[in-house]
Every structure is written in C-alpha cells, then in structure tokens.
Amino acid sequence: MTVITSIFYFVIAIGILIAIHEAGHFVMARLCGVYVERFALGFGPRLCSFRDRVGTEYALCAIPLGGYVKMYGEDSSDSKNEKIEILPQYKNRAFCDKKVWQKFLIVFAGPFCNIVLAWFLYTFNFMYGVPDFKPAVDVTDDAGVAAQAGFRNEDLIVSVGGVEVADWEEALYELISHVKEDVVVGVRDNLGKGELRNITVNLSSWNIDPRSTDLLNQIGLDSLKFRTSGTVATVVEGSAAEKAGLMADDRIVSYNGQSYTVWRKFSEAIRENPGKTIELNVERDGHLLELNLIPDVKSAGDESIGFAGIAPKTENVDEVFFERSYPFGEAVIRGGEKTYRMGIVTLQIIKKFITGDISVKNVSGPIGIAKGAGLTASLGLVYYLSFLALVSVNLGVLNLMPIPVLDGGHLFFYVIEFVRGKPMSQAVMGKLLFIGMLLLLSLMLLAVFNDIYYGL
C-alpha cells in the first residue's frame, strides 16, 4: 500500500461522503422552495464550475476536505445585526423566510443522507456477500482479564451487553463501547456448539491505545482463526533453534521439565529466557531426543527477550470462517440493524471520550482515514465499502451533535426558535458559533496531531 494509493482512495471516499451529505441539504432546500446559489465540493479556489438553468452554480474546489450549499437568504442579518433586504425576485425563495420546520428539514437532511448511505452500503455488502469470521477466542494470558472472567479457549462470543454479535468487528466495537465498565458477555464453548454461559468481564483496566496493534491482547484475548500444533514447521538458518539441532517436523514433547500444552506457553518460555539454556525433549521419526536450546538475546524497548527462530505448523479453524450473504429483503433489514448499532456505538464511544474513559489520543483525522481507506481498498471492494459505511455513520452522528457550527448546533437553534416563537438574537448566535468554531478547530488540530504522532 503506497501513500499515493491511500491518498487516491481517501479522495474517493471523502468525495462520496461529502457529495451525499451536501446533496441532502441541496435536494431538501429545493423541495422547500429555497433558491440555492452554489453547490460546492471542497473549499478554496474553484477548479471548475457550471450553472444550471435556474442559476445554481456547481463548483469543484481545490481543498477536498468538505463542501457547502450556499442558500439565498441564509444570513438574514449583517454584522450590525440589521436585517438584510430580500430582493423582490427571490421573495418566498429565501432560506430566512421559510418556516422553522422547513429549515430544520433542510439542515437535518445532510447527516440523515450519510446514515442512509451507510444503510445502503451495508445492504449492498450483505447481498453481495461479505467474507467474515466468527468471534471465536484464544485466551492468550492465563492471568489476564479475560481468563479471570471465565473465558476459555475456543469460546464463541454470541452477545456483548445483551447485543447479539455475528463477527469480530461487531464484537470488538461492542466491547470498546463498554470500556471502564463491567459488561456481561454471552459465550458458547466448543466454537458455539456448547451451552450458553454469561460471564461478567471487568474492563476497568482496559486502555484503548492507538499504538497497539492488537487491542484484544491487552485483556488476554486473541481472535481464533487457526490452531497451532507442537510440531515445528520452519527453522531459521543460523538461528538458536538450528544451533540446538531442531529440525522441521520435530514435535515438542516438553521443555525444562514441563509438558508441552500450547505453543503460546512454549513461546513465552523462550522469550523469558534470553541467553539461558532450555532443556528440550522432542520427538523425531518416532524417537525421543534431548536438545539444549539457548535463545538468542534481542532488545525490545528497555528489556531483553529470547528469540529461537522457529515457527509451528498451523491449520485454519474452518468453522469460524463464513460468508454473510442474504436475499434482498433480509439484507435490507440486516443493513438497517448494522447501521443502527454502529450509530449507537458511535454515541457510546463519544460519551467515553467526554468522560475520559477513552483517551483523546484515539481521535483520528484525515491521515488516519486515508490509511484506513488505502488498507481496506487493498483487501477488496466489500472491505472498502464497509469502511466507507462506518465513516459515513460516524459523520452522520457527529454532525447531529448539538455543537454550534455543526448541523446539530443549527438544529438546536431551530428547536429553541420553535419553542420561543422567534429566533435567537444574532449576537448570541454569533458568540455560540464562535465558540463552536474554536471547539471544532481544536478537535481538528488534535486529530491531525494524533495522526502524525501515533499513526506515522
């Protein structure tokens, strides 16, 4: 995945999301009889533009990080709070002359269309068929949070906090939405064939770190996609394993007097004994051999770890791989359900940011989105569309937050106007919009900083 590829798919993604959002405002404005002066994708200098028969200008601008719909009469007062005169030819076509419910619908239509886009994309994917894998677990730490809660190897997660989950994406997002809480997780052992068990997991110690390559390992879990055996698959030339006499197809029987159980524990013994002798019993061609393995010493931050240079034989756990594919009617329902759950999870995660349960280090900006766009595009169309749907849900929900400058802030103003019977004063609205702009700029700067500091 190159930087150019990431930028290309980022521009495609952001272009679609902005176009759909602004099209919602535009179409609803037209339906409400408002004259739209300009429909623009991007900000800054215009690269190209044209006008339709009613005089609306359609423009493509140089900075692809947003867009806008300029409606006639949107600013009904000037900087001195004096009402601007509406030209006779635009009477009854000015935004400021429309009823409150019409203004509300025009503003609401933008984020609503982002949510509808997500629904459409999820529906398309469910009809097309999404390669997926079930949330089966491998317990990676016998003293970890998950093991203490009662997770066992090959448990299948079927629900989190009472919400049913079908794949790892859903399970992970639901778990993240319960960070710093106790959450009840429904599991079935034997990859889903066993009895249902409800276990309570304490996630108070779980820190969502953007630098972590595997969030689940922090609580002692991993996704189970393949099984490892005690049989050696490869031995790196010149490694400690080769010097000890290990060969491919050797089967580890015991190490330092401990019987071999799982490769993870054997690997931990190697990591924890850099430069120290590990006495091995291995089976080769039906014969038992005694070997001495002295792991090479490697630096990992401030500590030294052992490295042997061997890998085990693995086999896929076929039972966890499946394809989510439904007929049209069910795909529409499933797509709606997924959009709804992702919207709720987004709200829960926003709450976690506000309360400090999730660090603001996890706020991502355009660079993070570009990396996600490039990565998912490299995996295939359905993964890219799923990524697009997720970002679209996030964009829709975030825009509905009652923060001045965002659509949700304007909707809040219209609710107040409806209750009071008259709009808020321009002076008060101006101050609130200024505060909202500062908050938004601060958030954007934080996101870009996180992208550069944690993401690159």
Short mmCIF file of C-alpha atoms in Angstrom, two decimals:
data_model
loop_
_atom_site.label_atom_id
_atom_site.label_comp_id
_atom_site.label_asym_id
_atom_site.label_seq_id
_atom_site.Cartn_x
_atom_site.Cartn_y
_atom_site.Cartn_z
CA MET A 1 0.00 0.00 0.00
CA THR A 2 1.65 3.25 -1.15
CA VAL A 3 0.99 6.79 0.05
CA ILE A 4 -0.38 7.64 -3.41
CA THR A 5 -2.82 4.73 -3.21
CA SER A 6 -4.01 5.81 0.24
CA ILE A 7 -4.48 9.41 -0.95
CA PHE A 8 -6.39 8.24 -4.02
CA TYR A 9 -8.87 6.10 -2.09
CA PHE A 10 -9.14 8.78 0.61
CA VAL A 11 -10.17 11.36 -2.01
CA ILE A 12 -12.69 8.90 -3.46
CA ALA A 13 -14.13 8.16 0.00
CA ILE A 14 -14.28 11.74 1.22
CA GLY A 15 -15.70 12.88 -2.12
CA ILE A 16 -18.57 10.40 -1.88
CA LEU A 17 -19.31 11.21 1.77
CA ILE A 18 -19.28 14.98 1.19
CA ALA A 19 -21.30 14.77 -2.02
CA ILE A 20 -24.01 12.68 -0.35
CA HIS A 21 -24.10 14.98 2.70
CA GLU A 22 -24.35 18.19 0.70
CA ALA A 23 -26.80 16.62 -1.76
CA GLY A 24 -29.12 16.02 1.21
CA HIS A 25 -29.09 19.73 2.07
CA PHE A 26 -29.41 20.69 -1.60
CA VAL A 27 -32.35 18.43 -2.51
CA MET A 28 -34.32 19.31 0.63
CA ALA A 29 -33.69 23.03 0.05
CA ARG A 30 -35.05 22.70 -3.48
CA LEU A 31 -38.08 20.75 -2.23
CA CYS A 32 -38.77 23.51 0.29
CA GLY A 33 -38.57 26.16 -2.45
CA VAL A 34 -35.26 27.72 -1.41
CA TYR A 35 -33.05 29.23 -4.10
CA VAL A 36 -29.62 27.58 -3.94
CA GLU A 37 -26.86 29.90 -5.12
CA ARG A 38 -23.98 27.41 -5.05
CA PHE A 39 -23.38 23.69 -4.53
CA ALA A 40 -19.65 23.20 -3.84
CA LEU A 41 -17.49 20.16 -3.23
CA GLY A 42 -14.33 21.22 -1.44
CA PHE A 43 -13.14 24.61 -0.23
CA GLY A 44 -10.84 27.27 -1.59
CA PRO A 45 -10.21 28.18 -5.24
CA ARG A 46 -12.64 26.77 -7.78
CA LEU A 47 -11.12 24.24 -10.17
CA CYS A 48 -14.18 24.13 -12.41
CA SER A 49 -17.84 25.13 -12.28
CA PHE A 50 -21.04 25.46 -14.29
CA ARG A 51 -24.58 26.80 -13.81
CA ASP A 52 -27.92 25.11 -14.35
CA ARG A 53 -30.98 26.71 -15.94
CA VAL A 54 -32.19 28.23 -12.64
CA GLY A 55 -28.84 29.89 -11.95
CA THR A 56 -27.37 27.49 -9.33
CA GLU A 57 -23.60 27.20 -9.61
CA TYR A 58 -22.00 23.76 -9.19
CA ALA A 59 -18.33 24.02 -8.24
CA LEU A 60 -15.42 21.69 -7.60
CA CYS A 61 -12.84 23.35 -5.33
CA ALA A 62 -9.17 22.70 -4.62
CA ILE A 63 -9.26 21.56 -0.97
CA PRO A 64 -11.20 18.25 -0.75
CA LEU A 65 -11.92 18.37 2.99
CA GLY A 66 -15.52 19.49 2.98
CA GLY A 67 -18.20 21.18 0.97
CA TYR A 68 -21.15 23.54 1.30
CA VAL A 69 -24.52 24.54 -0.08
CA LYS A 70 -24.98 28.30 -0.23
CA MET A 71 -28.66 29.23 0.01
CA TYR A 72 -30.07 32.65 -0.70
CA GLY A 73 -31.06 34.49 2.50
CA GLU A 74 -29.20 32.04 4.73
CA ASP A 75 -27.61 35.03 6.50
CA SER A 76 -30.65 37.19 7.13
CA SER A 77 -28.71 39.86 9.08
CA ASP A 78 -25.42 41.66 8.53
CA SER A 79 -22.58 42.16 11.01
CA LYS A 80 -24.51 45.04 12.66
CA ASN A 81 -27.49 42.74 13.26
CA GLU A 82 -29.55 44.68 10.75
CA LYS A 83 -31.97 42.70 8.60
CA ILE A 84 -30.82 42.30 5.01
CA GLU A 85 -33.38 43.22 2.38
CA ILE A 86 -34.58 40.31 0.26
CA LEU A 87 -34.68 41.12 -3.46
CA PRO A 88 -38.21 41.00 -4.96
CA GLN A 89 -37.36 38.22 -7.45
CA TYR A 90 -36.36 35.95 -4.57
CA LYS A 91 -39.35 36.64 -2.36
CA ASN A 92 -40.59 33.39 -0.79
CA ARG A 93 -37.41 31.68 -2.02
CA ALA A 94 -35.07 32.91 0.73
CA PHE A 95 -33.97 30.48 3.42
CA CYS A 96 -34.65 33.01 6.19
CA ASP A 97 -38.29 33.34 5.12
CA LYS A 98 -39.01 29.63 5.43
CA LYS A 99 -40.85 28.11 8.36
CA VAL A 100 -38.84 26.63 11.22
CA TRP A 101 -39.77 23.04 10.34
CA GLN A 102 -38.55 23.59 6.77
CA LYS A 103 -35.21 24.98 7.96
CA PHE A 104 -34.93 22.03 10.32
CA LEU A 105 -35.53 19.52 7.50
CA ILE A 106 -33.01 21.23 5.20
CA VAL A 107 -30.25 21.06 7.82
CA PHE A 108 -31.21 17.58 9.05
CA ALA A 109 -31.15 16.14 5.52
CA GLY A 110 -27.33 16.25 5.29
CA PRO A 111 -26.41 13.94 8.18
CA PHE A 112 -29.52 11.88 7.51
CA CYS A 113 -28.26 11.12 3.99
CA ASN A 114 -24.91 9.96 5.43
CA ILE A 115 -26.76 7.50 7.64
CA VAL A 116 -28.89 6.33 4.69
CA LEU A 117 -25.71 5.88 2.62
CA ALA A 118 -24.30 3.61 5.32
CA TRP A 119 -27.53 1.59 5.30
CA PHE A 120 -27.33 1.26 1.51
CA LEU A 121 -23.67 0.17 1.60
CA TYR A 122 -24.21 -2.40 4.35
CA THR A 123 -27.24 -3.72 2.45
CA PHE A 124 -25.22 -4.00 -0.77
CA ASN A 125 -22.44 -5.87 1.01
CA PHE A 126 -24.86 -8.29 2.65
CA MET A 127 -26.40 -9.02 -0.76
CA TYR A 128 -23.02 -9.32 -2.48
CA GLY A 129 -21.55 -11.48 0.26
CA VAL A 130 -19.01 -10.46 2.91
CA PRO A 131 -16.15 -12.88 3.76
CA ASP A 132 -16.13 -12.90 7.55
CA PHE A 133 -15.10 -14.82 10.63
CA LYS A 134 -16.92 -15.53 13.87
CA PRO A 135 -15.78 -14.06 17.22
CA ALA A 136 -14.13 -17.25 18.49
CA VAL A 137 -11.45 -16.61 21.10
CA ASP A 138 -8.00 -17.80 22.03
CA VAL A 139 -7.08 -16.99 25.64
CA THR A 140 -3.54 -15.60 25.46
CA ASP A 141 -2.92 -14.82 29.13
CA ASP A 142 -3.94 -17.24 31.87
CA ALA A 143 -3.77 -14.40 34.41
CA GLY A 144 -5.42 -11.80 32.18
CA VAL A 145 -8.76 -10.06 32.49
CA ALA A 146 -10.50 -12.45 30.09
CA ALA A 147 -9.22 -15.64 31.77
CA GLN A 148 -10.18 -14.32 35.21
CA ALA A 149 -13.67 -13.56 33.94
CA GLY A 150 -14.09 -17.15 32.76
CA PHE A 151 -13.19 -17.15 29.06
CA ARG A 152 -11.92 -20.47 27.72
CA ASN A 153 -10.08 -21.33 24.54
CA GLU A 154 -12.46 -21.81 21.59
CA ASP A 155 -15.32 -19.93 23.27
CA LEU A 156 -17.56 -18.20 20.74
CA ILE A 157 -18.85 -14.74 21.70
CA VAL A 158 -22.56 -14.53 20.87
CA SER A 159 -23.52 -11.32 22.68
CA VAL A 160 -21.96 -8.32 24.41
CA GLY A 161 -24.03 -6.31 26.87
CA GLY A 162 -27.18 -8.01 25.64
CA VAL A 163 -26.49 -7.17 21.99
CA GLU A 164 -26.09 -10.14 19.65
CA VAL A 165 -22.87 -10.16 17.59
CA ALA A 166 -22.10 -12.20 14.50
CA ASP A 167 -18.48 -11.32 13.70
CA TRP A 168 -15.34 -9.90 15.26
CA GLU A 169 -15.97 -6.34 14.08
CA GLU A 170 -19.30 -6.22 15.89
CA ALA A 171 -17.89 -7.93 19.00
CA LEU A 172 -14.89 -5.57 19.21
CA TYR A 173 -16.95 -2.38 18.79
CA GLU A 174 -19.44 -3.53 21.42
CA LEU A 175 -16.61 -4.35 23.83
CA ILE A 176 -14.98 -0.95 23.22
CA SER A 177 -18.29 0.78 23.93
CA HIS A 178 -18.15 -0.75 27.44
CA VAL A 179 -14.57 0.31 28.29
CA LYS A 180 -14.11 1.02 32.04
CA GLU A 181 -17.31 -0.90 32.81
CA ASP A 182 -18.43 -4.37 33.81
CA VAL A 183 -20.10 -5.99 30.82
CA VAL A 184 -21.93 -9.30 30.51
CA VAL A 185 -20.64 -11.35 27.57
CA GLY A 186 -22.58 -14.36 26.31
CA VAL A 187 -20.35 -17.20 25.09
CA ARG A 188 -20.71 -20.80 23.93
CA ASP A 189 -17.76 -23.17 24.20
CA ASN A 190 -16.57 -25.60 21.53
CA LEU A 191 -16.85 -22.88 18.84
CA GLY A 192 -20.50 -22.26 19.57
CA LYS A 193 -21.67 -25.86 19.97
CA GLY A 194 -21.75 -25.84 23.78
CA GLU A 195 -24.13 -24.43 26.36
CA LEU A 196 -24.61 -20.69 26.71
CA ARG A 197 -22.62 -19.08 29.54
CA ASN A 198 -22.96 -15.47 30.63
CA ILE A 199 -19.72 -14.15 32.07
CA THR A 200 -19.06 -10.71 33.53
CA VAL A 201 -15.90 -9.04 32.25
CA ASN A 202 -14.36 -6.12 34.14
CA LEU A 203 -12.92 -3.75 31.55
CA SER A 204 -11.80 -1.10 34.05
CA SER A 205 -8.12 -1.77 33.29
CA TRP A 206 -8.51 -1.81 29.51
CA ASN A 207 -6.74 1.19 27.97
CA ILE A 208 -7.53 1.77 24.31
CA ASP A 209 -4.12 2.69 22.92
CA PRO A 210 -3.86 3.83 19.25
CA ARG A 211 -0.29 2.47 19.13
CA SER A 212 -1.45 -1.07 19.99
CA THR A 213 -1.51 -3.50 17.08
CA ASP A 214 -3.94 -5.80 18.88
CA LEU A 215 -6.36 -4.30 21.38
CA LEU A 216 -7.68 -7.70 22.46
CA ASN A 217 -4.27 -8.84 23.72
CA GLN A 218 -4.48 -6.13 26.38
CA ILE A 219 -7.26 -8.12 28.06
CA GLY A 220 -5.70 -11.51 27.32
CA LEU A 221 -7.65 -12.49 24.21
CA ASP A 222 -6.95 -13.08 20.57
CA SER A 223 -9.17 -13.97 17.64
CA LEU A 224 -9.06 -17.67 16.84
CA LYS A 225 -8.55 -18.19 13.11
CA PHE A 226 -6.05 -21.05 13.18
CA ARG A 227 -4.70 -23.65 15.59
CA THR A 228 -1.03 -24.20 16.26
CA SER A 229 0.47 -27.60 16.92
CA GLY A 230 3.61 -28.59 18.80
CA THR A 231 5.26 -29.61 15.54
CA VAL A 232 7.97 -27.39 14.11
CA ALA A 233 7.20 -26.05 10.63
CA THR A 234 10.29 -23.95 9.88
CA VAL A 235 13.72 -23.36 11.40
CA VAL A 236 15.52 -20.12 10.50
CA GLU A 237 19.01 -20.71 9.12
CA GLY A 238 21.71 -19.73 11.61
CA SER A 239 19.19 -19.31 14.43
CA ALA A 240 19.42 -20.58 18.01
CA ALA A 241 16.98 -23.35 17.10
CA GLU A 242 19.19 -24.61 14.27
CA LYS A 243 22.27 -24.48 16.54
CA ALA A 244 20.37 -26.57 19.11
CA GLY A 245 19.69 -29.22 16.45
CA LEU A 246 15.98 -28.62 15.94
CA MET A 247 14.59 -29.58 12.53
CA ALA A 248 11.33 -29.18 10.66
CA ASP A 249 8.72 -31.81 11.67
CA ASP A 250 10.19 -32.20 15.17
CA ARG A 251 7.43 -32.39 17.79
CA ILE A 252 7.99 -30.60 21.11
CA VAL A 253 7.25 -33.02 23.96
CA SER A 254 8.49 -30.98 26.95
CA TYR A 255 10.72 -28.04 27.91
CA ASN A 256 12.53 -27.52 31.22
CA GLY A 257 10.57 -30.43 32.66
CA GLN A 258 7.15 -29.03 31.69
CA SER A 259 4.94 -31.00 29.34
CA TYR A 260 4.11 -29.16 26.14
CA THR A 261 0.48 -27.95 26.03
CA VAL A 262 0.21 -24.98 23.67
CA TRP A 263 2.74 -23.17 21.51
CA ARG A 264 1.95 -19.85 23.18
CA LYS A 265 3.34 -21.02 26.53
CA PHE A 266 6.39 -22.58 24.87
CA SER A 267 6.98 -19.28 23.05
CA GLU A 268 6.68 -17.37 26.35
CA ALA A 269 9.34 -19.64 27.88
CA ILE A 270 11.68 -18.77 25.01
CA ARG A 271 11.00 -15.03 25.33
CA GLU A 272 11.58 -15.10 29.09
CA ASN A 273 14.91 -16.93 28.91
CA PRO A 274 17.26 -14.95 26.66
CA GLY A 275 20.71 -16.49 26.68
CA LYS A 276 19.66 -19.23 29.10
CA THR A 277 19.56 -22.96 28.41
CA ILE A 278 16.15 -24.55 27.83
CA GLU A 279 16.18 -28.34 28.02
CA LEU A 280 14.01 -29.79 25.29
CA ASN A 281 12.55 -33.23 24.69
CA VAL A 282 11.47 -33.61 21.08
CA GLU A 283 10.11 -36.49 19.04
CA ARG A 284 11.68 -37.15 15.65
CA ASP A 285 10.76 -40.10 13.46
CA GLY A 286 9.38 -41.94 16.49
CA HIS A 287 12.50 -41.37 18.61
CA LEU A 288 12.79 -39.14 21.68
CA LEU A 289 15.72 -36.70 21.61
CA GLU A 290 17.15 -34.38 24.26
CA LEU A 291 18.32 -30.98 22.99
CA ASN A 292 19.58 -27.80 24.63
CA LEU A 293 18.15 -24.57 23.22
CA ILE A 294 19.84 -21.26 24.13
CA PRO A 295 17.60 -18.44 22.81
CA ASP A 296 19.35 -15.51 21.14
CA VAL A 297 19.13 -12.20 23.01
CA LYS A 298 17.14 -9.43 21.35
CA SER A 299 16.23 -5.96 22.60
CA ALA A 300 12.57 -4.97 22.96
CA GLY A 301 12.49 -1.44 24.32
CA ASP A 302 14.12 -1.43 27.75
CA GLU A 303 14.13 -5.21 28.13
CA SER A 304 15.80 -8.21 26.54
CA ILE A 305 13.82 -11.11 25.16
CA GLY A 306 14.71 -14.55 23.86
CA PHE A 307 14.40 -15.49 20.20
CA ALA A 308 14.75 -19.04 18.85
CA GLY A 309 13.93 -18.70 15.14
CA ILE A 310 11.26 -21.41 14.80
CA ALA A 311 7.60 -21.41 13.79
CA PRO A 312 4.92 -24.04 14.44
CA LYS A 313 2.70 -25.82 11.98
CA THR A 314 -0.78 -24.30 11.85
CA GLU A 315 -4.15 -25.19 10.42
CA ASN A 316 -7.12 -22.96 9.73
CA VAL A 317 -10.13 -23.28 12.02
CA ASP A 318 -12.59 -23.71 9.16
CA GLU A 319 -15.63 -23.48 11.45
CA VAL A 320 -15.05 -19.77 12.16
CA PHE A 321 -14.88 -18.64 8.53
CA PHE A 322 -18.17 -17.87 6.83
CA GLU A 323 -19.76 -15.55 4.29
CA ARG A 324 -22.51 -13.15 5.33
CA SER A 325 -24.89 -13.20 2.40
CA TYR A 326 -28.65 -12.65 2.46
CA PRO A 327 -31.52 -12.23 -0.02
CA PHE A 328 -32.62 -8.66 -0.74
CA GLY A 329 -35.31 -8.32 1.92
CA GLU A 330 -33.20 -9.70 4.73
CA ALA A 331 -30.14 -7.76 3.53
CA VAL A 332 -32.12 -4.52 3.86
CA ILE A 333 -33.14 -5.43 7.41
CA ARG A 334 -29.64 -6.56 8.39
CA GLY A 335 -28.15 -3.43 6.81
CA GLY A 336 -30.54 -1.26 8.82
CA GLU A 337 -29.73 -3.13 12.03
CA LYS A 338 -25.99 -2.77 11.48
CA THR A 339 -26.33 0.95 10.70
CA TYR A 340 -28.38 1.44 13.87
CA ARG A 341 -25.89 -0.48 16.06
CA MET A 342 -22.91 1.40 14.61
CA GLY A 343 -24.72 4.67 15.29
CA ILE A 344 -25.41 3.69 18.90
CA VAL A 345 -21.83 2.50 19.39
CA THR A 346 -20.58 5.82 17.96
CA LEU A 347 -22.65 7.71 20.54
CA GLN A 348 -21.38 5.45 23.33
CA ILE A 349 -17.77 5.98 22.27
CA ILE A 350 -18.30 9.77 22.06
CA LYS A 351 -19.58 9.60 25.63
CA LYS A 352 -16.45 7.66 26.62
CA PHE A 353 -14.29 10.41 25.09
CA ILE A 354 -16.16 13.08 27.05
CA THR A 355 -15.88 11.19 30.35
CA GLY A 356 -12.22 10.37 29.72
CA ASP A 357 -12.77 6.59 29.67
CA ILE A 358 -11.23 6.54 26.19
CA SER A 359 -8.18 8.73 25.68
CA VAL A 360 -8.36 11.58 23.16
CA LYS A 361 -5.20 10.00 21.70
CA ASN A 362 -7.63 7.81 19.76
CA VAL A 363 -9.21 10.73 17.90
CA SER A 364 -8.23 10.29 14.25
CA GLY A 365 -8.18 12.76 11.38
CA PRO A 366 -7.65 12.80 7.60
CA ILE A 367 -4.35 10.90 7.72
CA GLY A 368 -5.93 8.10 9.76
CA ILE A 369 -8.90 7.96 7.40
CA ALA A 370 -6.56 7.89 4.39
CA LYS A 371 -4.63 4.94 5.85
CA GLY A 372 -7.88 3.10 6.56
CA ALA A 373 -9.16 3.81 3.05
CA GLY A 374 -5.95 2.54 1.44
CA LEU A 375 -5.76 -0.58 3.61
CA THR A 376 -9.39 -1.65 3.13
CA ALA A 377 -9.24 -0.94 -0.61
CA SER A 378 -6.23 -3.26 -0.86
CA LEU A 379 -8.30 -6.03 0.76
CA GLY A 380 -11.20 -5.78 -1.68
CA LEU A 381 -14.38 -3.90 -2.60
CA VAL A 382 -16.58 -5.15 0.24
CA TYR A 383 -13.99 -4.16 2.86
CA TYR A 384 -13.64 -0.69 1.34
CA LEU A 385 -17.42 -0.23 1.24
CA SER A 386 -17.70 -1.41 4.87
CA PHE A 387 -15.07 1.17 5.83
CA LEU A 388 -16.96 3.82 3.88
CA ALA A 389 -20.21 2.85 5.62
CA LEU A 390 -18.60 3.07 9.06
CA VAL A 391 -17.12 6.52 8.37
CA SER A 392 -20.47 7.65 6.94
CA VAL A 393 -22.30 6.60 10.11
CA ASN A 394 -19.71 8.42 12.20
CA LEU A 395 -20.01 11.54 10.05
CA GLY A 396 -23.81 11.50 10.26
CA VAL A 397 -23.91 11.01 14.02
CA LEU A 398 -21.15 13.55 14.74
CA ASN A 399 -22.89 16.17 12.62
CA LEU A 400 -26.04 15.74 14.69
CA MET A 401 -24.22 16.66 17.91
CA PRO A 402 -25.69 19.92 19.34
CA ILE A 403 -22.46 21.85 18.81
CA PRO A 404 -22.62 25.28 17.14
CA VAL A 405 -21.14 25.25 13.60
CA LEU A 406 -22.18 21.60 13.10
CA ASP A 407 -25.59 20.76 11.68
CA GLY A 408 -26.72 19.60 15.10
CA GLY A 409 -25.99 23.05 16.53
CA HIS A 410 -28.23 24.68 13.93
CA LEU A 411 -30.94 22.11 14.61
CA PHE A 412 -30.70 23.03 18.30
CA PHE A 413 -31.16 26.70 17.41
CA TYR A 414 -34.28 25.84 15.39
CA VAL A 415 -35.75 23.86 18.29
CA ILE A 416 -35.25 26.91 20.51
CA GLU A 417 -36.80 29.11 17.83
CA PHE A 418 -39.82 26.81 17.62
CA VAL A 419 -40.29 26.85 21.41
CA ARG A 420 -39.76 30.63 21.78
CA GLY A 421 -41.70 31.56 18.68
CA LYS A 422 -38.81 33.68 17.43
CA PRO A 423 -35.15 33.09 16.55
CA MET A 424 -32.26 33.71 18.92
CA SER A 425 -30.57 37.07 18.56
CA GLN A 426 -27.75 37.31 16.05
CA ALA A 427 -25.41 38.49 18.80
CA VAL A 428 -25.96 35.37 20.94
CA MET A 429 -25.84 33.06 17.94
CA GLY A 430 -22.62 34.73 16.76
CA LYS A 431 -20.92 34.10 20.11
CA LEU A 432 -22.08 30.47 20.22
CA LEU A 433 -20.92 29.89 16.65
CA PHE A 434 -17.52 31.38 17.51
CA ILE A 435 -17.19 29.02 20.48
CA GLY A 436 -18.27 26.10 18.30
CA MET A 437 -15.69 27.06 15.68
CA LEU A 438 -12.94 27.11 18.30
CA LEU A 439 -14.00 23.68 19.58
CA LEU A 440 -14.09 22.27 16.05
CA LEU A 441 -10.69 23.72 15.14
CA SER A 442 -9.21 22.36 18.38
CA LEU A 443 -10.62 18.92 17.61
CA MET A 444 -9.23 19.03 14.07
CA LEU A 445 -5.77 20.05 15.31
CA LEU A 446 -5.87 17.26 17.90
CA ALA A 447 -6.86 14.73 15.23
CA VAL A 448 -4.05 15.79 12.90
CA PHE A 449 -1.54 15.72 15.78
CA ASN A 450 -2.64 12.19 16.73
CA ASP A 451 -2.40 11.07 13.11
CA ILE A 452 1.18 12.33 12.87
CA TYR A 453 2.41 11.36 16.34
CA TYR A 454 0.73 7.96 16.74
CA GLY A 455 -0.05 6.94 13.19
CA LEU A 456 3.12 7.57 11.20
#
